[in-house]
CSV table of C-alpha atoms in Angstrom, one decimal:
chain,number,residue,atom,x,y,z
V,1,UNK,CA,-56.6,47.6,71.1
V,2,UNK,CA,-57.0,49.8,74.1
V,3,UNK,CA,-53.5,48.9,75.5
V,4,UNK,CA,-52.0,49.8,72.1
V,5,UNK,CA,-53.6,53.3,72.3
V,6,UNK,CA,-52.4,53.8,75.9
V,7,UNK,CA,-48.9,52.7,74.9
V,8,UNK,CA,-48.9,55.2,72.1
V,9,UNK,CA,-49.8,57.9,74.6
V,10,UNK,CA,-46.6,57.2,76.4
V,11,UNK,CA,-44.2,56.1,73.7
V,12,UNK,CA,-44.8,58.7,71.1
V,13,UNK,CA,-44.6,61.8,73.3
V,14,UNK,CA,-41.5,60.4,75.0
V,15,UNK,CA,-39.7,59.8,71.6
V,16,UNK,CA,-40.7,63.3,70.5
V,17,UNK,CA,-39.6,64.9,73.8
V,18,UNK,CA,-36.3,63.1,73.9
V,19,UNK,CA,-35.6,63.6,70.2
V,20,UNK,CA,-36.0,67.4,70.4
V,21,UNK,CA,-33.9,67.7,73.6
V,22,UNK,CA,-31.1,65.5,72.2
V,23,UNK,CA,-31.2,67.5,68.9
V,24,UNK,CA,-30.9,70.8,70.8
V,25,UNK,CA,-28.0,69.5,72.9
V,26,UNK,CA,-26.0,68.0,70.1
V,27,UNK,CA,-26.8,71.0,67.8
V,28,UNK,CA,-25.1,73.2,70.4
V,29,UNK,CA,-21.9,71.1,70.1
V,30,UNK,CA,-22.3,71.1,66.3
V,31,UNK,CA,-22.8,74.8,65.8
V,32,UNK,CA,-19.9,75.9,68.1
V,33,UNK,CA,-17.6,73.3,66.5
V,34,UNK,CA,-18.4,74.7,63.1
V,35,UNK,CA,-17.8,78.2,64.3
V,36,UNK,CA,-14.4,77.1,65.6
V,37,UNK,CA,-13.5,75.5,62.3
V,38,UNK,CA,-13.8,71.9,63.5
V,39,UNK,CA,-15.1,69.2,61.1
V,40,UNK,CA,-18.2,67.3,62.4
V,41,UNK,CA,-18.2,63.8,60.8
V,42,UNK,CA,-21.4,62.5,62.4
V,43,UNK,CA,-24.6,64.0,63.9
V,44,UNK,CA,-26.8,61.2,65.2
V,45,UNK,CA,-30.2,61.1,66.9
V,46,UNK,CA,-30.3,57.7,68.6
V,47,UNK,CA,-27.8,54.9,68.6
V,48,UNK,CA,-27.4,51.6,66.8
V,49,UNK,CA,-28.6,50.7,63.3
V,50,UNK,CA,-29.1,53.7,61.0
V,51,UNK,CA,-32.7,54.1,59.9
V,52,UNK,CA,-32.2,57.2,57.7
V,53,UNK,CA,-29.5,59.6,56.9
V,54,UNK,CA,-27.7,61.8,54.4
V,55,UNK,CA,-24.3,63.6,54.0
V,56,UNK,CA,-24.3,67.3,53.6
V,57,UNK,CA,-21.8,69.4,51.6
V,58,UNK,CA,-19.6,69.8,54.6
V,59,UNK,CA,-19.1,66.0,54.8
V,60,UNK,CA,-21.3,65.7,58.0
V,61,UNK,CA,-23.3,62.5,58.1
V,62,UNK,CA,-26.8,63.3,59.6
V,63,UNK,CA,-28.7,60.2,60.7
V,64,UNK,CA,-31.5,58.8,62.8
V,65,UNK,CA,-30.8,55.5,64.4
V,66,UNK,CA,-32.9,52.7,65.8
V,67,UNK,CA,-32.4,53.2,69.6
V,68,UNK,CA,-33.9,56.7,70.4
V,69,UNK,CA,-32.3,57.0,73.8
V,70,UNK,CA,-29.7,59.7,73.2
V,71,UNK,CA,-27.5,60.9,70.4
V,72,UNK,CA,-24.0,62.1,69.6
V,73,UNK,CA,-21.9,64.6,67.6
V,74,UNK,CA,-18.6,63.1,66.5
V,75,UNK,CA,-15.7,65.2,65.3
V,76,UNK,CA,-12.9,64.5,62.9
V,77,UNK,CA,-10.0,62.8,64.6
V,78,UNK,CA,-12.1,61.3,67.4
V,79,UNK,CA,-11.9,57.6,68.1
V,80,UNK,CA,-15.4,57.7,69.6
V,81,UNK,CA,-18.4,59.9,70.0
V,82,UNK,CA,-17.4,60.9,73.6
V,83,UNK,CA,-14.1,62.5,72.4
V,84,UNK,CA,-12.4,60.4,75.0
V,85,UNK,CA,-9.6,59.4,72.8
V,86,UNK,CA,-8.1,60.3,69.4
V,87,UNK,CA,-8.3,58.1,66.4
V,88,UNK,CA,-5.1,56.0,66.0
V,89,UNK,CA,-4.8,57.2,62.4
V,90,UNK,CA,-5.1,60.9,63.3
V,91,UNK,CA,-1.5,61.6,62.6
V,92,UNK,CA,-2.0,60.4,59.1
V,93,UNK,CA,-4.4,63.2,58.3
V,94,UNK,CA,-3.4,65.8,55.8
V,95,UNK,CA,-2.2,69.2,57.0
V,96,UNK,CA,-5.6,70.7,56.0
V,97,UNK,CA,-7.6,68.1,57.8
V,98,UNK,CA,-5.5,68.4,61.0
V,99,UNK,CA,-6.6,72.1,61.1
V,100,UNK,CA,-10.2,70.8,61.3
V,101,UNK,CA,-9.6,67.8,63.6
V,102,UNK,CA,-10.7,68.0,67.2
V,103,UNK,CA,-7.6,66.6,68.8
V,104,UNK,CA,-5.4,69.4,67.3
V,105,UNK,CA,-7.6,72.2,68.6
V,106,UNK,CA,-6.5,74.6,71.4
V,107,UNK,CA,-8.0,73.8,74.8
V,108,UNK,CA,-10.2,76.9,74.8
V,109,UNK,CA,-11.8,75.8,71.5
V,110,UNK,CA,-12.4,72.3,72.9
V,111,UNK,CA,-13.9,73.9,76.0
V,112,UNK,CA,-16.2,76.1,74.0
V,113,UNK,CA,-17.4,73.2,71.9
V,114,UNK,CA,-18.1,71.1,75.0
V,115,UNK,CA,-20.1,73.9,76.7
V,116,UNK,CA,-22.2,74.4,73.5
V,117,UNK,CA,-24.4,71.4,74.3
V,118,UNK,CA,-25.5,72.4,77.8
V,119,UNK,CA,-25.5,76.0,76.8
V,120,UNK,CA,-28.1,75.3,74.1
V,121,UNK,CA,-30.2,73.3,76.5
V,122,UNK,CA,-30.4,76.4,78.7
V,123,UNK,CA,-30.9,78.7,75.8
V,124,UNK,CA,-33.8,76.5,74.6
V,125,UNK,CA,-35.5,76.7,78.0
V,126,UNK,CA,-35.1,80.4,78.2
V,127,UNK,CA,-36.5,80.9,74.7
V,128,UNK,CA,-39.5,78.6,75.5
V,129,UNK,CA,-40.3,80.5,78.7
V,130,UNK,CA,-39.8,83.9,77.1
V,131,UNK,CA,-42.3,83.1,74.3
V,132,UNK,CA,-44.8,81.7,76.8
V,133,UNK,CA,-44.6,84.7,79.1
V,134,UNK,CA,-44.8,87.2,76.3
V,135,UNK,CA,-47.4,85.6,74.1
V,136,UNK,CA,-49.6,83.8,76.7
V,137,UNK,CA,-48.8,85.2,80.1
V,138,UNK,CA,-46.9,84.0,83.1
V,139,UNK,CA,-47.8,80.5,84.4
V,140,UNK,CA,-48.1,79.4,88.0
V,141,UNK,CA,-48.9,76.2,89.8
V,142,UNK,CA,-52.5,76.4,91.2
V,143,UNK,CA,-53.3,75.8,94.8
V,144,UNK,CA,-54.5,72.3,94.0
V,145,UNK,CA,-53.6,69.3,96.0
V,146,UNK,CA,-51.7,66.8,93.9
V,147,UNK,CA,-50.7,64.4,96.6
V,148,UNK,CA,-51.4,64.1,100.3
V,149,UNK,CA,-48.5,63.0,102.5
V,150,UNK,CA,-49.6,59.8,104.3
V,151,UNK,CA,-50.0,60.3,108.0
V,152,UNK,CA,-49.6,64.1,107.7
V,153,UNK,CA,-51.9,66.8,108.9
V,154,UNK,CA,-54.0,67.1,105.7
V,155,UNK,CA,-54.4,63.3,105.5
V,156,UNK,CA,-55.6,63.1,109.1
V,157,UNK,CA,-58.0,66.1,108.5
V,158,UNK,CA,-59.6,64.5,105.5
V,159,UNK,CA,-58.1,66.6,102.7
V,160,UNK,CA,-57.7,64.6,99.5
V,161,UNK,CA,-55.9,64.9,96.1
V,162,UNK,CA,-57.6,67.3,93.6
V,163,UNK,CA,-59.0,69.6,96.4
V,164,UNK,CA,-58.4,73.2,95.5
V,165,UNK,CA,-57.4,75.3,98.5
V,166,UNK,CA,-59.1,78.7,98.5
V,167,UNK,CA,-58.1,80.2,101.8
V,168,UNK,CA,-55.7,79.6,104.6
V,169,UNK,CA,-56.4,81.3,107.9
V,170,UNK,CA,-58.8,83.6,106.1
V,171,UNK,CA,-56.3,84.7,103.5
V,172,UNK,CA,-57.0,84.0,99.9
V,173,UNK,CA,-54.3,81.9,98.1
V,174,UNK,CA,-53.7,82.2,94.4
V,175,UNK,CA,-50.9,79.8,93.8
V,176,UNK,CA,-49.4,76.8,95.6
V,177,UNK,CA,-46.5,78.8,97.1
V,178,UNK,CA,-49.1,81.0,98.9
V,179,UNK,CA,-50.1,77.9,100.9
V,180,UNK,CA,-46.6,77.4,102.2
V,181,UNK,CA,-46.3,81.1,103.1
V,182,UNK,CA,-49.6,81.2,105.0
V,183,UNK,CA,-49.0,77.9,106.8
V,184,UNK,CA,-45.6,79.2,108.0
V,185,UNK,CA,-47.4,82.2,109.5
V,186,UNK,CA,-50.0,80.1,111.4
V,187,UNK,CA,-50.3,80.9,115.1
V,188,UNK,CA,-51.4,78.3,117.6
V,189,UNK,CA,-50.6,75.2,115.6
V,190,UNK,CA,-54.0,74.9,113.9
V,191,UNK,CA,-54.7,76.2,110.4
V,192,UNK,CA,-58.2,77.2,109.1
V,193,UNK,CA,-58.4,75.8,105.5
V,194,UNK,CA,-61.2,76.6,103.1
V,195,UNK,CA,-61.2,74.5,99.9
V,196,UNK,CA,-63.3,73.5,96.9
V,197,UNK,CA,-64.1,69.9,96.3
V,198,UNK,CA,-66.1,69.6,93.1
V,199,UNK,CA,-69.1,71.8,93.7
V,200,UNK,CA,-68.7,71.9,97.4
V,201,UNK,CA,-67.0,74.5,99.6
V,202,UNK,CA,-65.6,72.9,102.7
V,203,UNK,CA,-63.9,74.3,105.9
V,204,UNK,CA,-61.3,72.4,107.9
V,205,UNK,CA,-59.5,73.1,111.2
V,206,UNK,CA,-56.2,71.3,110.6
V,207,UNK,CA,-53.8,70.7,113.5
V,208,UNK,CA,-50.4,71.0,111.8
V,209,UNK,CA,-47.8,68.3,112.0
V,210,UNK,CA,-44.1,68.9,112.6
V,211,UNK,CA,-42.1,67.8,109.5
V,212,UNK,CA,-38.4,68.2,108.7
V,213,UNK,CA,-37.6,70.6,105.8
V,214,UNK,CA,-34.3,71.8,104.4
V,215,UNK,CA,-33.6,75.5,103.9
V,216,UNK,CA,-30.4,77.4,103.4
V,217,UNK,CA,-28.4,74.2,104.0
V,218,UNK,CA,-30.0,73.4,107.3
V,219,UNK,CA,-32.7,70.9,108.3
V,220,UNK,CA,-35.3,72.2,110.7
V,221,UNK,CA,-38.7,70.9,111.9
V,222,UNK,CA,-41.6,73.1,111.0
V,223,UNK,CA,-45.4,72.8,111.3
V,224,UNK,CA,-46.6,71.6,107.8
V,225,UNK,CA,-49.9,70.9,106.1
V,226,UNK,CA,-48.5,67.8,104.3
V,227,UNK,CA,-49.7,68.4,100.7
V,228,UNK,CA,-47.8,68.4,97.4
V,229,UNK,CA,-48.5,70.4,94.3
V,230,UNK,CA,-49.9,69.1,91.0
V,231,UNK,CA,-47.8,69.1,87.8
V,232,UNK,CA,-50.4,71.1,85.9
V,233,UNK,CA,-49.9,74.8,85.5
V,234,UNK,CA,-52.2,77.7,84.9
V,235,UNK,CA,-51.8,80.9,83.0
V,236,UNK,CA,-52.8,84.3,84.4
V,237,UNK,CA,-53.2,85.7,80.8
V,238,UNK,CA,-51.4,88.9,81.8
V,239,UNK,CA,-49.0,89.1,78.9
V,240,UNK,CA,-45.5,90.5,79.6
V,241,UNK,CA,-43.3,92.7,77.4
V,242,UNK,CA,-40.5,90.9,75.6
V,243,UNK,CA,-37.8,92.3,77.8
V,244,UNK,CA,-39.8,91.5,81.0
V,245,UNK,CA,-40.6,88.1,79.7
V,246,UNK,CA,-36.9,87.4,79.0
V,247,UNK,CA,-35.9,88.6,82.4
V,248,UNK,CA,-38.6,86.4,84.1
V,249,UNK,CA,-37.5,83.4,81.9
V,250,UNK,CA,-34.0,83.8,83.1
V,251,UNK,CA,-35.2,83.9,86.7
V,252,UNK,CA,-37.4,80.8,86.2
V,253,UNK,CA,-34.5,79.0,84.7
V,254,UNK,CA,-32.3,79.9,87.6
V,255,UNK,CA,-35.0,78.8,90.1
V,256,UNK,CA,-35.3,75.4,88.5
V,257,UNK,CA,-31.5,75.0,88.4
V,258,UNK,CA,-31.1,76.0,92.1
V,259,UNK,CA,-33.9,73.7,93.1
V,260,UNK,CA,-32.4,70.8,91.2
V,261,UNK,CA,-29.0,71.4,92.8
V,262,UNK,CA,-30.5,71.5,96.2
V,263,UNK,CA,-32.3,68.3,95.6
V,264,UNK,CA,-29.1,66.6,94.4
V,265,UNK,CA,-27.3,67.9,97.4
V,266,UNK,CA,-29.9,66.5,99.7
V,267,UNK,CA,-29.6,63.1,98.1
V,268,UNK,CA,-25.8,63.2,98.5
V,269,UNK,CA,-26.0,64.2,102.2
V,270,UNK,CA,-28.8,61.7,102.9
V,271,UNK,CA,-31.4,64.4,103.7
V,272,UNK,CA,-33.5,63.1,100.8
V,273,UNK,CA,-34.2,59.5,99.8
V,274,UNK,CA,-32.6,58.2,96.7
V,275,UNK,CA,-36.0,56.8,95.6
V,276,UNK,CA,-36.6,60.2,94.0
V,277,UNK,CA,-33.8,59.5,91.5
V,278,UNK,CA,-35.6,58.6,88.2
V,279,UNK,CA,-34.5,57.6,84.8
V,280,UNK,CA,-35.7,57.0,81.3
V,281,UNK,CA,-38.9,55.2,82.4
V,282,UNK,CA,-39.9,57.9,84.8
V,283,UNK,CA,-39.5,60.5,82.0
V,284,UNK,CA,-41.6,58.4,79.7
V,285,UNK,CA,-44.2,58.1,82.3
V,286,UNK,CA,-44.4,61.8,83.1
V,287,UNK,CA,-44.4,62.8,79.4
V,288,UNK,CA,-47.2,60.3,78.7
V,289,UNK,CA,-49.2,61.5,81.7
V,290,UNK,CA,-48.9,65.1,80.7
V,291,UNK,CA,-49.7,64.5,77.0
V,292,UNK,CA,-52.7,62.3,78.0
V,293,UNK,CA,-54.2,64.4,80.8
V,294,UNK,CA,-53.0,67.9,80.1
V,295,UNK,CA,-52.4,70.2,77.1
V,296,UNK,CA,-49.6,71.0,74.8
V,297,UNK,CA,-48.6,74.0,77.0
V,298,UNK,CA,-47.8,71.7,80.0
V,299,UNK,CA,-45.9,69.5,77.6
V,300,UNK,CA,-43.9,72.4,76.3
V,301,UNK,CA,-43.1,73.6,79.9
V,302,UNK,CA,-42.1,70.1,80.9
V,303,UNK,CA,-39.8,70.0,77.9
V,304,UNK,CA,-38.2,73.2,79.0
V,305,UNK,CA,-37.8,71.9,82.5
V,306,UNK,CA,-36.1,68.7,81.2
V,307,UNK,CA,-33.9,70.7,78.9
V,308,UNK,CA,-32.5,72.6,82.0
V,309,UNK,CA,-32.0,69.4,83.9
V,310,UNK,CA,-30.3,67.8,80.9
V,311,UNK,CA,-27.9,70.8,80.5
V,312,UNK,CA,-27.2,70.9,84.3
V,313,UNK,CA,-26.6,67.2,84.6
V,314,UNK,CA,-24.2,67.2,81.7
V,315,UNK,CA,-22.2,69.9,83.5
V,316,UNK,CA,-21.5,67.6,86.5
V,317,UNK,CA,-17.7,67.0,86.7
V,318,UNK,CA,-17.9,63.4,85.8
V,319,UNK,CA,-15.7,62.0,83.0
V,320,UNK,CA,-17.8,61.0,79.9
V,321,UNK,CA,-20.2,63.9,80.6
V,322,UNK,CA,-19.5,67.3,79.2
V,323,UNK,CA,-18.6,68.5,82.7
V,324,UNK,CA,-15.7,66.0,82.9
V,325,UNK,CA,-14.4,67.4,79.6
V,326,UNK,CA,-14.7,70.9,81.0
V,327,UNK,CA,-12.4,69.9,84.0
V,328,UNK,CA,-9.8,68.3,81.7
V,329,UNK,CA,-9.7,71.2,79.2
V,330,UNK,CA,-9.6,73.8,82.0
V,331,UNK,CA,-6.6,71.9,83.5
V,332,UNK,CA,-4.9,71.9,80.1
V,333,UNK,CA,-5.5,75.6,79.7
V,334,UNK,CA,-4.0,76.3,83.2
V,335,UNK,CA,-1.0,73.9,82.9
V,336,UNK,CA,-0.4,74.6,79.2
V,337,UNK,CA,0.0,70.9,78.5
V,338,UNK,CA,-2.2,68.1,77.5
V,339,UNK,CA,-3.4,65.6,80.1
V,340,UNK,CA,-1.8,62.2,79.6
V,341,UNK,CA,-3.8,60.0,77.2
V,342,UNK,CA,-3.6,57.0,79.6
V,343,UNK,CA,-4.9,59.1,82.5
V,344,UNK,CA,-7.8,60.4,80.4
V,345,UNK,CA,-8.6,56.9,79.3
V,346,UNK,CA,-8.7,55.6,82.9
V,347,UNK,CA,-10.8,58.6,84.0
V,348,UNK,CA,-13.3,58.0,81.3
V,349,UNK,CA,-13.6,54.3,82.2
V,350,UNK,CA,-14.3,55.3,85.8
V,351,UNK,CA,-16.8,57.9,84.6
V,352,UNK,CA,-18.5,55.4,82.3
V,353,UNK,CA,-18.8,52.9,85.1
V,354,UNK,CA,-20.3,55.5,87.5
V,355,UNK,CA,-22.9,56.7,84.9
V,356,UNK,CA,-23.8,53.1,84.1
V,357,UNK,CA,-24.3,52.3,87.8
V,358,UNK,CA,-26.5,55.5,88.2
V,359,UNK,CA,-28.6,54.5,85.1
V,360,UNK,CA,-29.1,50.9,86.5
V,361,UNK,CA,-30.1,52.4,89.9
V,362,UNK,CA,-32.4,54.9,88.4
V,363,UNK,CA,-34.1,52.3,86.2
V,364,UNK,CA,-34.6,50.1,89.3
V,365,UNK,CA,-36.2,53.0,91.0
V,366,UNK,CA,-38.5,53.4,88.0
V,367,UNK,CA,-39.5,49.8,88.0
V,368,UNK,CA,-40.3,50.0,91.8
V,369,UNK,CA,-42.3,53.2,91.2
V,370,UNK,CA,-44.3,51.7,88.3
V,371,UNK,CA,-45.0,48.5,90.3
V,372,UNK,CA,-46.4,50.5,93.2
V,373,UNK,CA,-48.4,52.7,90.8
V,374,UNK,CA,-50.1,49.9,88.9
V,375,UNK,CA,-50.0,46.8,91.2
V,376,UNK,CA,-49.7,47.9,94.8
């Protein structure tokens, strides 16, 4: 019975999380399509067998399907949910239906519809952060050790996970980023660290270890403490005005985007290991851990973070993803002619193969990660 309860802690939050983010993404496509006068034939959360659905007065079939690992928004005239090809019978549509069919739209309308999905993912994150900052206060990651780098300076000194760092070199630290700042200003190669472990206050003299870090596109060796942050955040309870909260939400969204792009760039250039690439199982694990150990606030912030990543990844210029469509429709707008159907078909086949390979690789990484977590 206990295993069933533990499974529920991971499965249910994951389905809720993914369902909301997929709905937000697809609703962006749906709303912009409707504003552009395009008929949406299907709006699906999940794939496979339909479990529940209804058709609204605009002839859109809303449904929830059995496999909750995504979703799609299909338009009139499309042969598939990816809008890769037009339906063979599209020329047989009536004149009124052709005005509402996706293949007959101008490239700028197609571009707007495609950008609606990622755009709504970003909008959702900004709204969540704005409400959190305005109603609850700005959050920060506390100076608590989440993970100690094996063989690093902290590991050799005896610092362990869950230690809360209070001071570095006599300077009080309030959030995790303060630790990095103070360590970078350490003189002499040894840092004085005061921390709290349970009810104890402990002092350490830590000889720093040289570790490679990436900054501004360059890799340099710097003296580092060798600790990583926890995923749990804290609120400072200093509520912000709505305009200030919105501005800070936009800044936070940009910081997450910039950090993700830097991480992807490091993987591509080989500066970061590909083992950090995770997939569906990693998301399920993290959403379950957060819902089990932390509160709804952490879960909401995690949802906003994933929404940004979902929007960003979909903008990558890979056929099948929204970014691939953006490239094609931009080319069509510049050239004033439609890209050859056979060329598009081949591009989408290559894109699909690439995405499938990445999914398989990410899932393998997830299995390896879970094996080391539970069995190693």
